[in-house]
JSON list of C-alpha atoms in Angstrom, two decimals:
[
{"chain": "A", "resi": 1, "resn": "MET", "atom": "CA", "xyz": [33.04, 12.84, -13.97]},
{"chain": "A", "resi": 2, "resn": "LEU", "atom": "CA", "xyz": [29.70, 14.57, -13.40]},
{"chain": "A", "resi": 3, "resn": "MET", "atom": "CA", "xyz": [27.37, 13.49, -10.59]},
{"chain": "A", "resi": 4, "resn": "ASP", "atom": "CA", "xyz": [24.82, 12.03, -13.05]},
{"chain": "A", "resi": 5, "resn": "GLU", "atom": "CA", "xyz": [27.56, 9.88, -14.57]},
{"chain": "A", "resi": 6, "resn": "VAL", "atom": "CA", "xyz": [28.61, 8.71, -11.11]},
{"chain": "A", "resi": 7, "resn": "ARG", "atom": "CA", "xyz": [25.01, 7.77, -10.35]},
{"chain": "A", "resi": 8, "resn": "GLY", "atom": "CA", "xyz": [24.75, 5.87, -13.63]},
{"chain": "A", "resi": 9, "resn": "GLU", "atom": "CA", "xyz": [27.92, 3.95, -12.81]},
{"chain": "A", "resi": 10, "resn": "ALA", "atom": "CA", "xyz": [26.67, 3.22, -9.29]},
{"chain": "A", "resi": 11, "resn": "PHE", "atom": "CA", "xyz": [23.47, 1.81, -10.76]},
{"chain": "A", "resi": 12, "resn": "LEU", "atom": "CA", "xyz": [25.43, -0.46, -13.09]},
{"chain": "A", "resi": 13, "resn": "ARG", "atom": "CA", "xyz": [27.56, -1.71, -10.18]},
{"chain": "A", "resi": 14, "resn": "LYS", "atom": "CA", "xyz": [24.40, -2.96, -8.48]},
{"chain": "A", "resi": 15, "resn": "LEU", "atom": "CA", "xyz": [23.90, -5.44, -11.32]},
{"chain": "A", "resi": 16, "resn": "PRO", "atom": "CA", "xyz": [25.38, -8.92, -10.79]},
{"chain": "A", "resi": 17, "resn": "GLN", "atom": "CA", "xyz": [28.87, -9.27, -12.28]},
{"chain": "A", "resi": 18, "resn": "ASP", "atom": "CA", "xyz": [27.80, -11.96, -14.76]},
{"chain": "A", "resi": 19, "resn": "VAL", "atom": "CA", "xyz": [25.02, -9.69, -16.07]},
{"chain": "A", "resi": 20, "resn": "ARG", "atom": "CA", "xyz": [27.42, -6.75, -16.43]},
{"chain": "A", "resi": 21, "resn": "ASP", "atom": "CA", "xyz": [29.89, -8.96, -18.28]},
{"chain": "A", "resi": 22, "resn": "SER", "atom": "CA", "xyz": [27.20, -10.01, -20.75]},
{"chain": "A", "resi": 23, "resn": "LEU", "atom": "CA", "xyz": [26.27, -6.43, -21.72]},
{"chain": "A", "resi": 24, "resn": "THR", "atom": "CA", "xyz": [27.59, -4.84, -24.87]},
{"chain": "A", "resi": 25, "resn": "PRO", "atom": "CA", "xyz": [29.13, -1.36, -24.60]},
{"chain": "A", "resi": 26, "resn": "GLU", "atom": "CA", "xyz": [26.01, 0.07, -26.27]},
{"chain": "A", "resi": 27, "resn": "GLN", "atom": "CA", "xyz": [23.74, -1.65, -23.72]},
{"chain": "A", "resi": 28, "resn": "THR", "atom": "CA", "xyz": [25.92, -0.46, -20.84]},
{"chain": "A", "resi": 29, "resn": "ALA", "atom": "CA", "xyz": [25.80, 3.13, -22.12]},
{"chain": "A", "resi": 30, "resn": "ALA", "atom": "CA", "xyz": [22.02, 2.97, -22.61]},
{"chain": "A", "resi": 31, "resn": "ILE", "atom": "CA", "xyz": [21.40, 1.59, -19.11]},
{"chain": "A", "resi": 32, "resn": "SER", "atom": "CA", "xyz": [23.69, 4.23, -17.63]},
{"chain": "A", "resi": 33, "resn": "ARG", "atom": "CA", "xyz": [21.83, 7.02, -19.47]},
{"chain": "A", "resi": 34, "resn": "VAL", "atom": "CA", "xyz": [18.46, 5.76, -18.24]},
{"chain": "A", "resi": 35, "resn": "ALA", "atom": "CA", "xyz": [19.75, 5.44, -14.66]},
{"chain": "A", "resi": 36, "resn": "GLN", "atom": "CA", "xyz": [21.13, 8.99, -14.80]},
{"chain": "A", "resi": 37, "resn": "GLY", "atom": "CA", "xyz": [17.78, 10.38, -15.94]},
{"chain": "A", "resi": 38, "resn": "SER", "atom": "CA", "xyz": [15.80, 8.51, -13.29]},
{"chain": "A", "resi": 39, "resn": "ILE", "atom": "CA", "xyz": [17.53, 10.17, -10.34]},
{"chain": "A", "resi": 40, "resn": "GLN", "atom": "CA", "xyz": [15.18, 12.51, -8.52]},
{"chain": "A", "resi": 41, "resn": "ARG", "atom": "CA", "xyz": [16.33, 16.08, -8.15]},
{"chain": "A", "resi": 42, "resn": "ARG", "atom": "CA", "xyz": [16.36, 17.68, -4.70]},
{"chain": "A", "resi": 43, "resn": "HIS", "atom": "CA", "xyz": [13.44, 19.78, -3.62]},
{"chain": "A", "resi": 44, "resn": "PRO", "atom": "CA", "xyz": [14.11, 23.40, -2.64]},
{"chain": "A", "resi": 45, "resn": "ILE", "atom": "CA", "xyz": [12.61, 22.60, 0.77]},
{"chain": "A", "resi": 46, "resn": "ASP", "atom": "CA", "xyz": [13.26, 19.08, 2.03]},
{"chain": "A", "resi": 47, "resn": "PHE", "atom": "CA", "xyz": [12.53, 18.84, 5.76]},
{"chain": "A", "resi": 48, "resn": "ARG", "atom": "CA", "xyz": [12.69, 15.40, 7.41]},
{"chain": "A", "resi": 49, "resn": "VAL", "atom": "CA", "xyz": [12.52, 14.74, 11.12]},
{"chain": "A", "resi": 50, "resn": "SER", "atom": "CA", "xyz": [12.15, 11.61, 13.22]},
{"chain": "A", "resi": 51, "resn": "MET", "atom": "CA", "xyz": [10.35, 11.96, 16.54]},
{"chain": "A", "resi": 52, "resn": "PRO", "atom": "CA", "xyz": [10.28, 9.59, 19.53]},
{"chain": "A", "resi": 53, "resn": "LEU", "atom": "CA", "xyz": [6.89, 8.31, 20.66]},
{"chain": "A", "resi": 54, "resn": "LEU", "atom": "CA", "xyz": [5.78, 6.27, 23.63]},
{"chain": "A", "resi": 55, "resn": "PHE", "atom": "CA", "xyz": [7.12, 2.77, 24.27]},
{"chain": "A", "resi": 56, "resn": "GLY", "atom": "CA", "xyz": [10.24, 3.22, 22.13]},
{"chain": "A", "resi": 57, "resn": "GLU", "atom": "CA", "xyz": [8.35, 3.73, 18.89]},
{"chain": "A", "resi": 58, "resn": "ARG", "atom": "CA", "xyz": [9.27, 6.48, 16.45]},
{"chain": "A", "resi": 59, "resn": "ALA", "atom": "CA", "xyz": [7.34, 8.52, 13.91]},
{"chain": "A", "resi": 60, "resn": "TYR", "atom": "CA", "xyz": [8.66, 10.64, 11.08]},
{"chain": "A", "resi": 61, "resn": "LEU", "atom": "CA", "xyz": [7.50, 13.79, 9.37]},
{"chain": "A", "resi": 62, "resn": "VAL", "atom": "CA", "xyz": [8.45, 14.79, 5.84]},
{"chain": "A", "resi": 63, "resn": "LEU", "atom": "CA", "xyz": [7.74, 18.16, 4.24]},
{"chain": "A", "resi": 64, "resn": "LEU", "atom": "CA", "xyz": [8.72, 18.56, 0.60]},
{"chain": "A", "resi": 65, "resn": "ILE", "atom": "CA", "xyz": [8.07, 21.78, -1.28]},
{"chain": "A", "resi": 66, "resn": "GLY", "atom": "CA", "xyz": [9.00, 22.45, -4.87]},
{"chain": "A", "resi": 67, "resn": "LYS", "atom": "CA", "xyz": [7.74, 23.07, -8.36]},
{"chain": "A", "resi": 68, "resn": "GLU", "atom": "CA", "xyz": [5.07, 20.61, -9.53]},
{"chain": "A", "resi": 69, "resn": "LYS", "atom": "CA", "xyz": [6.57, 18.63, -12.40]},
{"chain": "A", "resi": 70, "resn": "ARG", "atom": "CA", "xyz": [4.12, 15.72, -12.59]},
{"chain": "A", "resi": 71, "resn": "SER", "atom": "CA", "xyz": [1.61, 15.60, -15.45]},
{"chain": "A", "resi": 72, "resn": "VAL", "atom": "CA", "xyz": [-2.13, 15.78, -14.83]},
{"chain": "A", "resi": 73, "resn": "ALA", "atom": "CA", "xyz": [-2.43, 12.07, -15.62]},
{"chain": "A", "resi": 74, "resn": "ARG", "atom": "CA", "xyz": [0.32, 11.21, -13.14]},
{"chain": "A", "resi": 75, "resn": "ARG", "atom": "CA", "xyz": [-1.35, 13.27, -10.40]},
{"chain": "A", "resi": 76, "resn": "GLN", "atom": "CA", "xyz": [-4.67, 11.52, -11.04]},
{"chain": "A", "resi": 77, "resn": "ILE", "atom": "CA", "xyz": [-2.99, 8.11, -10.76]},
{"chain": "A", "resi": 78, "resn": "ASP", "atom": "CA", "xyz": [-1.25, 9.18, -7.54]},
{"chain": "A", "resi": 79, "resn": "ARG", "atom": "CA", "xyz": [-4.59, 10.32, -6.07]},
{"chain": "A", "resi": 80, "resn": "GLN", "atom": "CA", "xyz": [-6.13, 6.94, -6.90]},
{"chain": "A", "resi": 81, "resn": "LEU", "atom": "CA", "xyz": [-3.22, 5.01, -5.41]},
{"chain": "A", "resi": 82, "resn": "ARG", "atom": "CA", "xyz": [-2.96, 7.13, -2.25]},
{"chain": "A", "resi": 83, "resn": "PRO", "atom": "CA", "xyz": [-6.27, 8.82, -1.52]},
{"chain": "A", "resi": 84, "resn": "ALA", "atom": "CA", "xyz": [-5.97, 11.43, 1.21]},
{"chain": "A", "resi": 85, "resn": "ASP", "atom": "CA", "xyz": [-8.64, 11.01, 3.84]},
{"chain": "A", "resi": 86, "resn": "ARG", "atom": "CA", "xyz": [-10.36, 14.07, 5.25]},
{"chain": "A", "resi": 87, "resn": "LEU", "atom": "CA", "xyz": [-9.12, 13.44, 8.80]},
{"chain": "A", "resi": 88, "resn": "SER", "atom": "CA", "xyz": [-5.46, 13.52, 7.69]},
{"chain": "A", "resi": 89, "resn": "GLN", "atom": "CA", "xyz": [-6.03, 16.78, 5.85]},
{"chain": "A", "resi": 90, "resn": "VAL", "atom": "CA", "xyz": [-7.72, 18.36, 8.89]},
{"chain": "A", "resi": 91, "resn": "VAL", "atom": "CA", "xyz": [-4.91, 17.21, 11.22]},
{"chain": "A", "resi": 92, "resn": "VAL", "atom": "CA", "xyz": [-2.17, 18.56, 8.95]},
{"chain": "A", "resi": 93, "resn": "PHE", "atom": "CA", "xyz": [-4.02, 21.85, 8.49]},
{"chain": "A", "resi": 94, "resn": "GLY", "atom": "CA", "xyz": [-4.58, 22.13, 12.25]},
{"chain": "A", "resi": 95, "resn": "LEU", "atom": "CA", "xyz": [-0.90, 21.48, 13.02]},
{"chain": "A", "resi": 96, "resn": "GLY", "atom": "CA", "xyz": [0.15, 24.07, 10.46]},
{"chain": "A", "resi": 97, "resn": "LEU", "atom": "CA", "xyz": [-2.28, 26.62, 11.86]},
{"chain": "A", "resi": 98, "resn": "ALA", "atom": "CA", "xyz": [-1.09, 25.91, 15.41]},
{"chain": "A", "resi": 99, "resn": "ALA", "atom": "CA", "xyz": [2.55, 26.33, 14.38]},
{"chain": "A", "resi": 100, "resn": "PHE", "atom": "CA", "xyz": [1.80, 29.62, 12.64]},
{"chain": "A", "resi": 101, "resn": "THR", "atom": "CA", "xyz": [-0.20, 30.89, 15.64]},
{"chain": "A", "resi": 102, "resn": "LEU", "atom": "CA", "xyz": [2.58, 29.92, 18.05]},
{"chain": "A", "resi": 103, "resn": "ALA", "atom": "CA", "xyz": [5.20, 31.67, 15.90]},
{"chain": "A", "resi": 104, "resn": "ALA", "atom": "CA", "xyz": [3.05, 34.81, 15.73]},
{"chain": "A", "resi": 105, "resn": "PHE", "atom": "CA", "xyz": [2.51, 34.75, 19.50]},
{"chain": "A", "resi": 106, "resn": "ILE", "atom": "CA", "xyz": [6.25, 34.38, 20.17]},
{"chain": "A", "resi": 107, "resn": "GLY", "atom": "CA", "xyz": [6.90, 37.23, 17.75]},
{"chain": "A", "resi": 108, "resn": "LEU", "atom": "CA", "xyz": [4.44, 39.46, 19.58]},
{"chain": "A", "resi": 109, "resn": "LEU", "atom": "CA", "xyz": [5.97, 38.59, 22.95]},
{"chain": "A", "resi": 110, "resn": "PHE", "atom": "CA", "xyz": [9.44, 39.36, 21.63]},
{"chain": "A", "resi": 111, "resn": "HIS", "atom": "CA", "xyz": [8.26, 42.63, 20.12]},
{"chain": "A", "resi": 112, "resn": "ASN", "atom": "CA", "xyz": [6.58, 43.73, 23.36]},
{"chain": "A", "resi": 113, "resn": "ALA", "atom": "CA", "xyz": [9.46, 42.65, 25.59]},
{"chain": "A", "resi": 114, "resn": "VAL", "atom": "CA", "xyz": [12.45, 43.84, 23.60]},
{"chain": "A", "resi": 115, "resn": "LEU", "atom": "CA", "xyz": [11.43, 46.33, 20.96]},
{"chain": "A", "resi": 116, "resn": "ALA", "atom": "CA", "xyz": [8.63, 48.24, 22.71]},
{"chain": "A", "resi": 117, "resn": "PRO", "atom": "CA", "xyz": [9.66, 50.83, 25.33]}
]
């Protein structure tokens, strides 16, 4: 059984038993096909980390990178539902720039200490 079929079956098992019993074989197959197609594919880069904060709280960071598959209309709807504020964009850019700078600095230190005579 392929993974998509397993996912379709797992989706059907989440339905109450009396609902599953009332479905015709055609309905069961159709629901399974739709459930199989709705599973998100993995991103080539899927980085997730949870970090401890003060007072026992935790924060998480998610970085997903992959090919854009959403339509223009879907992206416009997403922007309306979750508008990115300028401060968030500046913070994320600053953190990325700091990480890149730190990596470059470490690389230079390594080069000077180990590779240079």
